[in-house]
Coordinates of C-alpha atoms and ligand atoms in Angstrom, one line a residue:
X19 CA 40.3 87.5 126.3
X20 CA 41.7 88.4 123.3
X21 CA 41.3 86.4 120.2
X22 CA 43.9 85.8 116.9
X23 CA 40.8 85.5 114.9
X24 CA 42.8 84.8 111.1
X25 CA 40.1 84.8 107.9
X26 CA 38.0 87.5 110.0
X27 CA 37.9 90.1 107.6
X28 CA 35.4 86.1 105.7
X29 CA 32.0 85.1 105.5
X30 CA 31.3 83.5 108.8
X31 CA 34.1 85.1 110.2
X32 CA 33.0 88.5 110.1
X33 CA 29.9 87.6 111.7
X34 CA 31.9 85.7 114.4
X35 CA 33.9 88.9 115.1
X36 CA 30.4 91.1 116.3
X37 CA 29.7 87.9 118.0
X38 CA 33.4 88.4 119.5
X39 CA 33.1 92.1 120.6
X40 CA 29.8 91.7 121.5
X41 CA 30.6 89.6 124.7
X42 CA 33.4 91.7 125.2
X43 CA 36.4 89.4 123.9
X44 CA 39.2 91.5 122.5
X45 CA 39.9 91.1 119.2
X46 CA 42.8 90.5 116.6
X47 CA 42.2 89.8 112.4
X48 CA 45.0 87.9 110.2
X49 CA 43.5 88.7 106.7
X50 CA 45.2 88.9 103.7
X51 CA 41.7 90.0 101.7
X52 CA 42.9 86.8 98.8
X53 CA 38.7 86.2 99.4
X54 CA 37.1 89.4 101.1
X55 CA 36.9 93.3 100.3
X56 CA 38.1 96.2 102.7
X57 CA 34.8 97.7 103.0
X58 CA 34.1 94.8 105.4
X59 CA 36.3 95.5 108.0
X60 CA 35.2 99.5 107.8
X61 CA 31.4 97.6 107.9
X62 CA 32.1 96.2 111.6
X63 CA 33.8 98.9 113.0
X64 CA 30.8 101.2 112.4
X65 CA 28.1 98.1 113.6
X66 CA 30.8 96.8 116.9
X67 CA 31.3 101.3 117.5
X68 CA 34.8 100.0 117.6
X69 CA 38.0 100.9 115.9
X70 CA 38.8 97.0 115.5
X71 CA 43.2 95.4 114.6
X72 CA 43.4 94.1 111.7
X73 CA 46.8 92.5 109.7
X74 CA 46.6 92.4 106.5
X75 CA 48.4 89.3 105.7
X76 CA 49.0 85.3 105.1
X77 CA 48.7 83.1 108.0
X78 CA 52.2 81.2 106.3
X79 CA 54.0 84.1 107.0
X80 CA 56.6 83.0 109.6
X81 CA 57.7 86.3 110.4
X82 CA 54.7 88.9 110.7
X83 CA 52.9 86.7 112.9
X84 CA 56.5 86.0 115.2
X85 CA 55.7 89.2 115.5
X86 CA 52.0 89.7 116.5
X87 CA 52.5 86.7 118.6
X88 CA 55.5 88.1 120.1
X89 CA 53.6 92.1 121.1
X90 CA 53.8 92.4 125.4
X91 CA 51.4 94.7 124.4
X92 CA 48.4 92.7 123.0
X93 CA 49.3 88.5 124.7
X94 CA 47.0 86.7 122.6
X95 CA 45.2 83.9 124.2
X96 CA 43.4 82.2 121.9
X97 CA 43.2 81.0 118.3
X98 CA 39.8 80.3 115.6
X99 CA 41.0 79.8 112.3
X100 CA 38.9 80.6 109.7
X101 CA 41.4 81.2 106.5
X102 CA 41.4 79.0 103.9
X103 CA 40.3 78.7 100.3
X104 CA 37.2 76.8 99.8
X105 CA 35.7 77.0 96.5
X106 CA 35.3 73.0 95.7
X107 CA 35.8 73.3 91.8
X108 CA 38.3 76.2 92.3
X109 CA 40.4 73.5 94.4
X110 CA 40.4 71.1 91.4
X111 CA 41.8 73.1 88.8
X112 CA 44.4 74.5 91.0
X113 CA 45.0 71.3 93.9
X114 CA 48.3 72.8 94.8
X115 CA 47.5 76.8 95.3
X116 CA 45.0 75.2 97.6
X117 CA 46.9 72.5 99.4
X118 CA 49.6 75.4 99.7
X119 CA 47.3 78.1 101.0
X120 CA 45.6 75.7 103.4
X121 CA 47.6 74.1 104.8
X122 CA 50.9 75.8 104.5
X123 CA 48.5 78.0 106.8
X124 CA 47.7 76.2 109.4
X125 CA 51.2 74.2 110.3
X126 CA 52.4 78.5 110.1
X127 CA 49.5 79.2 113.3
X128 CA 50.4 75.6 114.7
X129 CA 54.1 76.4 115.3
X130 CA 53.5 79.5 116.2
X131 CA 50.5 79.4 118.8
X132 CA 53.6 76.0 120.1
X133 CA 56.9 78.9 120.6
X134 CA 54.4 81.7 121.9
X135 CA 52.7 79.1 124.2
X136 CA 49.0 79.8 123.3
X137 CA 47.5 76.5 123.5
X138 CA 43.2 77.2 122.6
X139 CA 42.3 76.5 119.0
X140 CA 38.9 76.8 117.7
X141 CA 39.5 75.3 113.4
X142 CA 37.5 75.9 110.5
X143 CA 36.5 71.3 109.6
X144 CA 33.6 71.1 107.3
X145 CA 30.8 68.2 106.6
X146 CA 32.8 67.9 103.4
X147 CA 35.0 65.4 105.9
X148 CA 32.5 62.3 106.0
X149 CA 32.8 61.6 102.1
X150 CA 30.1 61.0 99.8
X151 CA 28.7 58.4 101.6
X152 CA 28.2 58.7 104.9
X153 CA 24.8 57.7 106.8
X154 CA 22.6 60.7 107.9
X155 CA 22.2 62.7 110.2
X156 CA 25.9 62.5 110.0
X157 CA 27.9 61.7 113.6
X158 CA 31.7 62.8 114.3
X159 CA 32.6 59.4 115.0
X160 CA 32.1 58.7 111.4
X161 CA 35.7 58.2 108.8
X162 CA 36.5 60.6 107.3
X163 CA 37.4 61.2 103.3
X164 CA 37.0 63.4 100.7
X165 CA 36.3 64.0 96.9
X166 CA 37.9 67.7 95.9
X167 CA 41.4 69.2 96.7
X168 CA 39.0 71.6 99.4
X169 CA 38.0 68.4 101.2
X170 CA 41.0 67.0 101.7
X171 CA 42.9 70.3 102.9
X172 CA 39.6 69.8 105.9
X173 CA 40.7 65.9 106.4
X174 CA 44.7 66.1 106.5
X175 CA 44.3 69.6 108.6
X176 CA 42.2 67.2 111.2
X177 CA 45.0 64.8 111.1
X178 CA 47.4 68.0 111.9
X179 CA 45.4 69.1 114.4
X180 CA 44.6 65.0 115.8
X181 CA 48.8 64.7 116.1
X182 CA 49.9 68.0 117.2
X183 CA 47.3 67.2 120.8
X184 CA 49.1 63.8 121.2
X185 CA 52.2 65.6 121.6
X186 CA 51.7 68.4 123.0
X187 CA 49.2 67.7 124.9
X188 CA 48.7 71.0 126.8
X189 CA 47.0 72.3 123.6
X190 CA 43.1 72.5 122.9
X191 CA 41.6 72.1 119.9
X192 CA 38.6 71.7 118.8
X193 CA 37.6 71.0 115.0
X194 CA 34.2 72.4 113.7
X195 CA 32.6 70.9 110.8
X196 CA 29.4 72.5 109.4
X197 CA 27.1 72.0 107.5
X198 CA 25.6 74.1 105.6
X199 CA 26.4 78.0 106.4
X200 CA 23.5 80.5 104.6
X201 CA 22.4 83.9 106.4
X202 CA 23.5 87.0 107.2
X203 CA 23.9 89.9 109.7
X204 CA 20.3 90.8 110.7
X205 CA 21.5 94.9 110.1
X206 CA 22.3 93.4 106.6
X207 CA 25.1 95.7 106.6
X208 CA 27.5 92.0 106.8
X209 CA 26.6 88.9 104.5
X210 CA 28.5 86.3 102.5
X211 CA 30.0 88.6 98.6
X212 CA 30.9 85.3 96.8
X213 CA 33.2 86.3 94.1
X214 CA 31.6 86.6 90.5
X215 CA 29.1 83.9 90.2
X216 CA 28.4 82.1 93.3
X217 CA 28.6 78.4 93.7
X218 CA 26.5 77.6 96.7
X219 CA 23.1 77.8 96.5
X220 CA 21.3 80.5 98.4
X221 CA 23.6 82.9 97.3
X222 CA 22.8 81.9 94.1
X223 CA 19.4 81.5 94.5
X224 CA 19.4 85.6 95.6
X225 CA 21.7 87.0 92.8
X226 CA 18.5 84.9 91.1
X227 CA 15.6 87.3 93.0
X228 CA 17.7 90.7 92.3
X229 CA 17.0 89.8 88.7
X230 CA 21.3 89.9 88.1
X231 CA 21.1 85.8 87.6
X232 CA 18.1 84.9 85.2
X233 CA 17.7 81.4 85.9
X234 CA 18.7 79.1 89.0
X235 CA 19.8 75.6 87.7
X236 CA 18.7 73.0 89.7
X237 CA 21.8 70.4 89.9
X238 CA 19.3 67.4 89.2
X239 CA 15.7 65.7 90.3
X240 CA 15.8 62.1 90.7
X241 CA 17.7 61.5 94.2
X242 CA 16.0 59.9 96.2
X243 CA 14.5 62.6 98.5
X244 CA 11.6 63.6 99.4
X245 CA 11.6 65.4 95.9
X246 CA 14.0 64.9 94.0
X247 CA 16.6 67.8 94.4
X248 CA 19.4 67.4 97.0
X249 CA 19.3 68.1 100.5
X250 CA 21.4 69.2 103.1
X251 CA 21.6 71.3 106.0
X252 CA 21.5 75.0 106.3
X253 CA 22.0 76.4 109.3
X254 CA 22.5 80.4 110.0
X255 CA 25.2 81.9 109.6
X256 CA 24.7 83.7 113.3
X257 CA 23.8 80.5 114.9
X258 CA 27.2 79.0 113.4
X259 CA 29.0 82.4 114.5
X260 CA 27.4 81.8 118.4
X261 CA 28.7 78.0 118.7
X262 CA 32.3 78.7 117.9
X263 CA 31.8 80.7 120.8
X264 CA 30.9 78.3 123.2
X265 CA 32.9 75.9 121.4
X266 CA 35.9 78.0 123.0
X267 CA 34.5 78.7 125.8
X268 CA 34.1 75.6 126.9
X269 CA 38.1 74.0 125.5
X270 CA 38.7 77.1 128.0
X271 CA 37.1 75.3 130.9
X272 CA 37.9 71.4 130.0
X273 CA 40.7 69.7 129.9
X274 CA 40.1 67.4 126.6
X275 CA 42.7 67.8 124.2
X276 CA 40.6 67.5 121.0
X277 CA 37.1 67.9 120.4
X278 CA 34.9 67.2 116.8
X279 CA 30.8 69.0 117.1
X280 CA 28.9 69.0 114.1
X281 CA 27.2 72.1 114.0
X282 CA 24.3 72.0 112.6
X283 CA 20.5 72.0 112.4
X284 CA 20.1 68.9 112.0
X285 CA 17.1 68.8 109.6
X286 CA 17.4 68.0 106.1
X287 CA 15.8 70.5 103.1
X288 CA 15.5 70.4 99.6
X289 CA 16.4 72.7 96.5
X290 CA 13.3 72.7 95.5
X291 CA 11.4 73.5 99.4
X292 CA 14.0 76.5 99.7
X293 CA 13.8 78.0 96.4
X294 CA 9.7 78.1 98.5
X295 CA 11.4 79.9 100.7
X296 CA 13.1 82.4 99.3
X297 CA 10.6 83.0 97.4
X298 CA 8.1 83.8 99.7
X299 CA 11.0 85.6 102.0
X300 CA 11.6 87.3 98.8
X301 CA 8.4 87.8 97.6
X302 CA 9.5 87.3 93.8
X303 CA 9.8 84.8 91.5
X304 CA 12.2 82.2 91.3
X305 CA 12.6 81.0 87.9
X306 CA 14.4 77.2 87.7
X307 CA 15.1 75.0 85.6
X308 CA 16.4 71.3 85.8
X309 CA 19.5 70.3 85.2
X310 CA 21.6 67.5 85.1
X311 CA 23.4 66.4 88.7
X312 CA 26.7 68.2 89.7
X313 CA 29.7 65.8 89.9
X314 CA 30.6 65.3 93.4
X315 CA 27.6 66.3 94.9
X316 CA 25.8 63.4 97.8
X317 CA 21.5 63.4 97.3
X318 CA 21.5 63.8 101.4
X319 CA 23.5 65.9 104.3
X320 CA 22.5 66.6 107.5
X321 CA 23.8 66.0 110.9
X322 CA 23.3 65.2 114.0
X323 CA 24.5 67.8 116.6
X324 CA 23.2 66.2 119.5
X325 CA 26.4 66.1 120.2
X326 CA 27.5 69.6 120.2
X327 CA 23.8 70.4 122.0
X328 CA 24.7 68.0 124.8
X329 CA 28.3 69.5 125.8
X330 CA 28.4 72.7 124.7
X331 CA 24.8 74.0 124.9
X332 CA 24.7 75.2 121.5
X333 CA 22.0 74.1 119.5
X334 CA 20.4 76.4 115.7
X335 CA 18.1 79.2 116.8
X336 CA 16.9 80.2 113.2
X337 CA 14.8 78.6 110.5
X338 CA 14.7 78.2 106.9
X339 CA 12.8 80.9 106.1
X340 CA 14.6 83.3 108.9
X341 CA 18.4 82.3 107.3
X342 CA 16.5 83.6 103.6
X343 CA 15.2 86.8 105.0
X344 CA 18.1 87.6 106.2
X345 CA 19.9 86.9 102.8
X346 CA 17.7 88.6 100.8
X347 CA 18.0 91.7 102.7
X348 CA 22.1 92.1 102.5
X349 CA 20.7 90.9 98.6
X350 CA 18.9 94.3 98.3
X351 CA 21.0 95.9 100.4
X352 CA 24.4 95.1 98.4
X353 CA 23.4 94.3 94.9
X354 CA 26.2 94.2 94.1
X355 CA 28.3 92.9 97.8
X356 CA 30.6 94.8 99.2
X357 CA 32.2 98.6 97.6
X358 CA 35.4 98.5 96.6
Ligands
NAD419 P1 35.8 83.1 103.2 O1 36.3 83.2 101.9 O2 34.8 84.6 103.1 O3 36.3 83.2 104.7 C1 37.7 83.6 104.8 C2 38.6 84.6 104.5 O4 40.5 83.6 104.7 C3 38.9 85.1 103.5 O5 38.1 86.9 104.2 C4 40.0 85.3 102.8 O6 40.9 86.3 102.6 C5 40.4 85.4 104.5 N1 42.3 83.8 103.5 C6 42.6 82.8 103.2 N2 43.4 82.3 102.6 C7 44.3 83.5 103.9 C8 45.5 82.8 104.4 N3 46.4 82.2 103.8 N4 46.3 83.6 104.7 C9 45.8 85.6 105.5 N5 44.0 85.5 104.9 C10 43.3 84.6 104.3 O7 35.2 81.8 103.6 P2 34.6 82.1 104.8 O8 32.8 80.6 104.1 O9 34.1 82.6 105.5 O10 35.1 79.7 105.2 C11 35.8 80.3 106.2 C12 35.7 79.0 106.9 O11 35.2 77.9 107.5 C13 36.8 78.4 105.8 O12 38.4 77.6 106.6 C14 35.7 77.3 104.9 O13 36.6 76.4 104.8 C15 35.1 76.8 106.2 N6 33.8 76.9 105.6 C16 32.8 77.6 105.4 C17 32.0 76.8 104.6 C18 31.2 77.5 103.8 O14 30.2 76.8 103.4 N7 31.3 79.0 103.6 C19 31.5 75.0 104.6 C20 32.8 74.3 105.7 C21 33.4 75.1 106.3
WQD420 C1 23.3 72.5 97.6 C2 22.3 71.9 97.0 C3 23.9 71.4 95.4 C4 24.4 75.4 92.9 C5 29.2 73.1 99.9 C6 30.6 72.6 99.6 C7 30.6 72.2 101.3 C8 30.2 72.9 102.2 C9 29.9 74.3 101.7 C10 32.7 74.0 102.5 C11 22.8 71.0 96.6 C12 22.4 71.9 94.5 C13 23.8 73.7 94.3 C14 22.9 74.9 92.5 C15 22.1 73.2 92.9 N1 31.9 73.9 101.7 N2 22.9 73.6 94.1 N3 22.1 74.3 92.4 O1 27.1 71.2 97.3 O2 26.6 70.8 100.1 O3 28.5 72.1 100.2 O4 29.3 74.0 100.3 O5 32.9 73.8 103.1 O6 32.0 71.1 101.2 O7 30.5 71.3 98.9 O8 26.5 72.8 98.5 O9 25.3 75.3 98.2 O10 27.1 74.6 96.7 O11 24.5 73.0 96.8 O12 20.9 73.2 92.3 O13 23.5 76.5 91.9 O14 22.0 73.0 96.2 O15 24.0 70.2 94.5 O16 22.0 70.0 96.2 P1 27.3 72.0 99.1 P2 25.6 74.4 97.6

């Protein structure tokens, strides 16, 4: 298949691109590099031993999308749509930017797919759509809601696509609800490269281990969890990328218009457990202090991934220790992320 990958230069997109190529698919990347460095593309080309087709534009640009979909020499068979802004705190400060980018991209893309009769779409959703009071393990049939504009863009995008498949029943859409993706490509050449100080725990830990940040602030030790710190379902980005290939394959061979799958390990790991795992992986002590809870955080989040296992034959295979080892390899090889 020729697969259009929006956001293909980003963290999850770049790992998925490598797996698509390894599986024999052709890949066309659209990324506006709002949160990626162009040097990612050189790394991907080296790892894949082939040149890549990359278009640098905003997915909301209908004229550029039309030109891409209309190219008779390179017809698009399916789309994996990663492109979005993803920082929760920034979304509270700049809600309109988030709604414009995250909804505008999906609308323009879905409309272009309909114009050019492209029927298969895999969409990056998030466990954030389960809101703040969902029971664990979280199942796909739970109601959706959100606590911040970023989360609402995922809930709204899901609704847009649910409505689209009703009106256009030939569409085949997968909504993939990721839990907490971490880790890096085993080569150490591709990984997560947050701009500025990381918001998320794993890249923050990696920078503390490196000595770039003096210590970790643990946001609360008074949750009703194994040790009082927040519990999350971490999954290796390589397992997550494999989930996209499985979902793409499934929607290409089944007739259900809309599918929703959790992609998680089904295991909860606390902040303090992850600190210990990272210490083992890096051989370094991680200084930390307990501080107040972060507003908006929930105590515990982990998936029931059994639907994806049953239908897709997909499950995670890498452990939390693997995730830390691979993150550390990437971080050590690239202490300042990708070169500019
Ligand atoms: P990322 O920021 O690394 O990748 C997104 C890519 O999309 C970036 O390369 C960025 O430059 C590009 N982009 C953003 N808006 C664009 C636009 N309008 N047009 C073209 N390119 C655009 O993020 P990621 O971690 O790889 O996340 C990928 C997707 O998965 C996002 O939709 C995100 O919301 C979702 N997701 C991420 C996580 C996570 O923890 N990383 C969890 C759940 C869901
Ligand atoms: C994990 C745990 C923190 C940083 C976020 C988004 C979510 C999804 C994934 C996209 C929590 C604790 C963190 C730190 C800490 N993204 N923590 N000190 O909050 O589960 O999910 O990323 O869809 O929408 O909200 O991930 O990595 O930020 O936090 O103690 O410096 O680590 O309180 O318990 P989170 P995270």
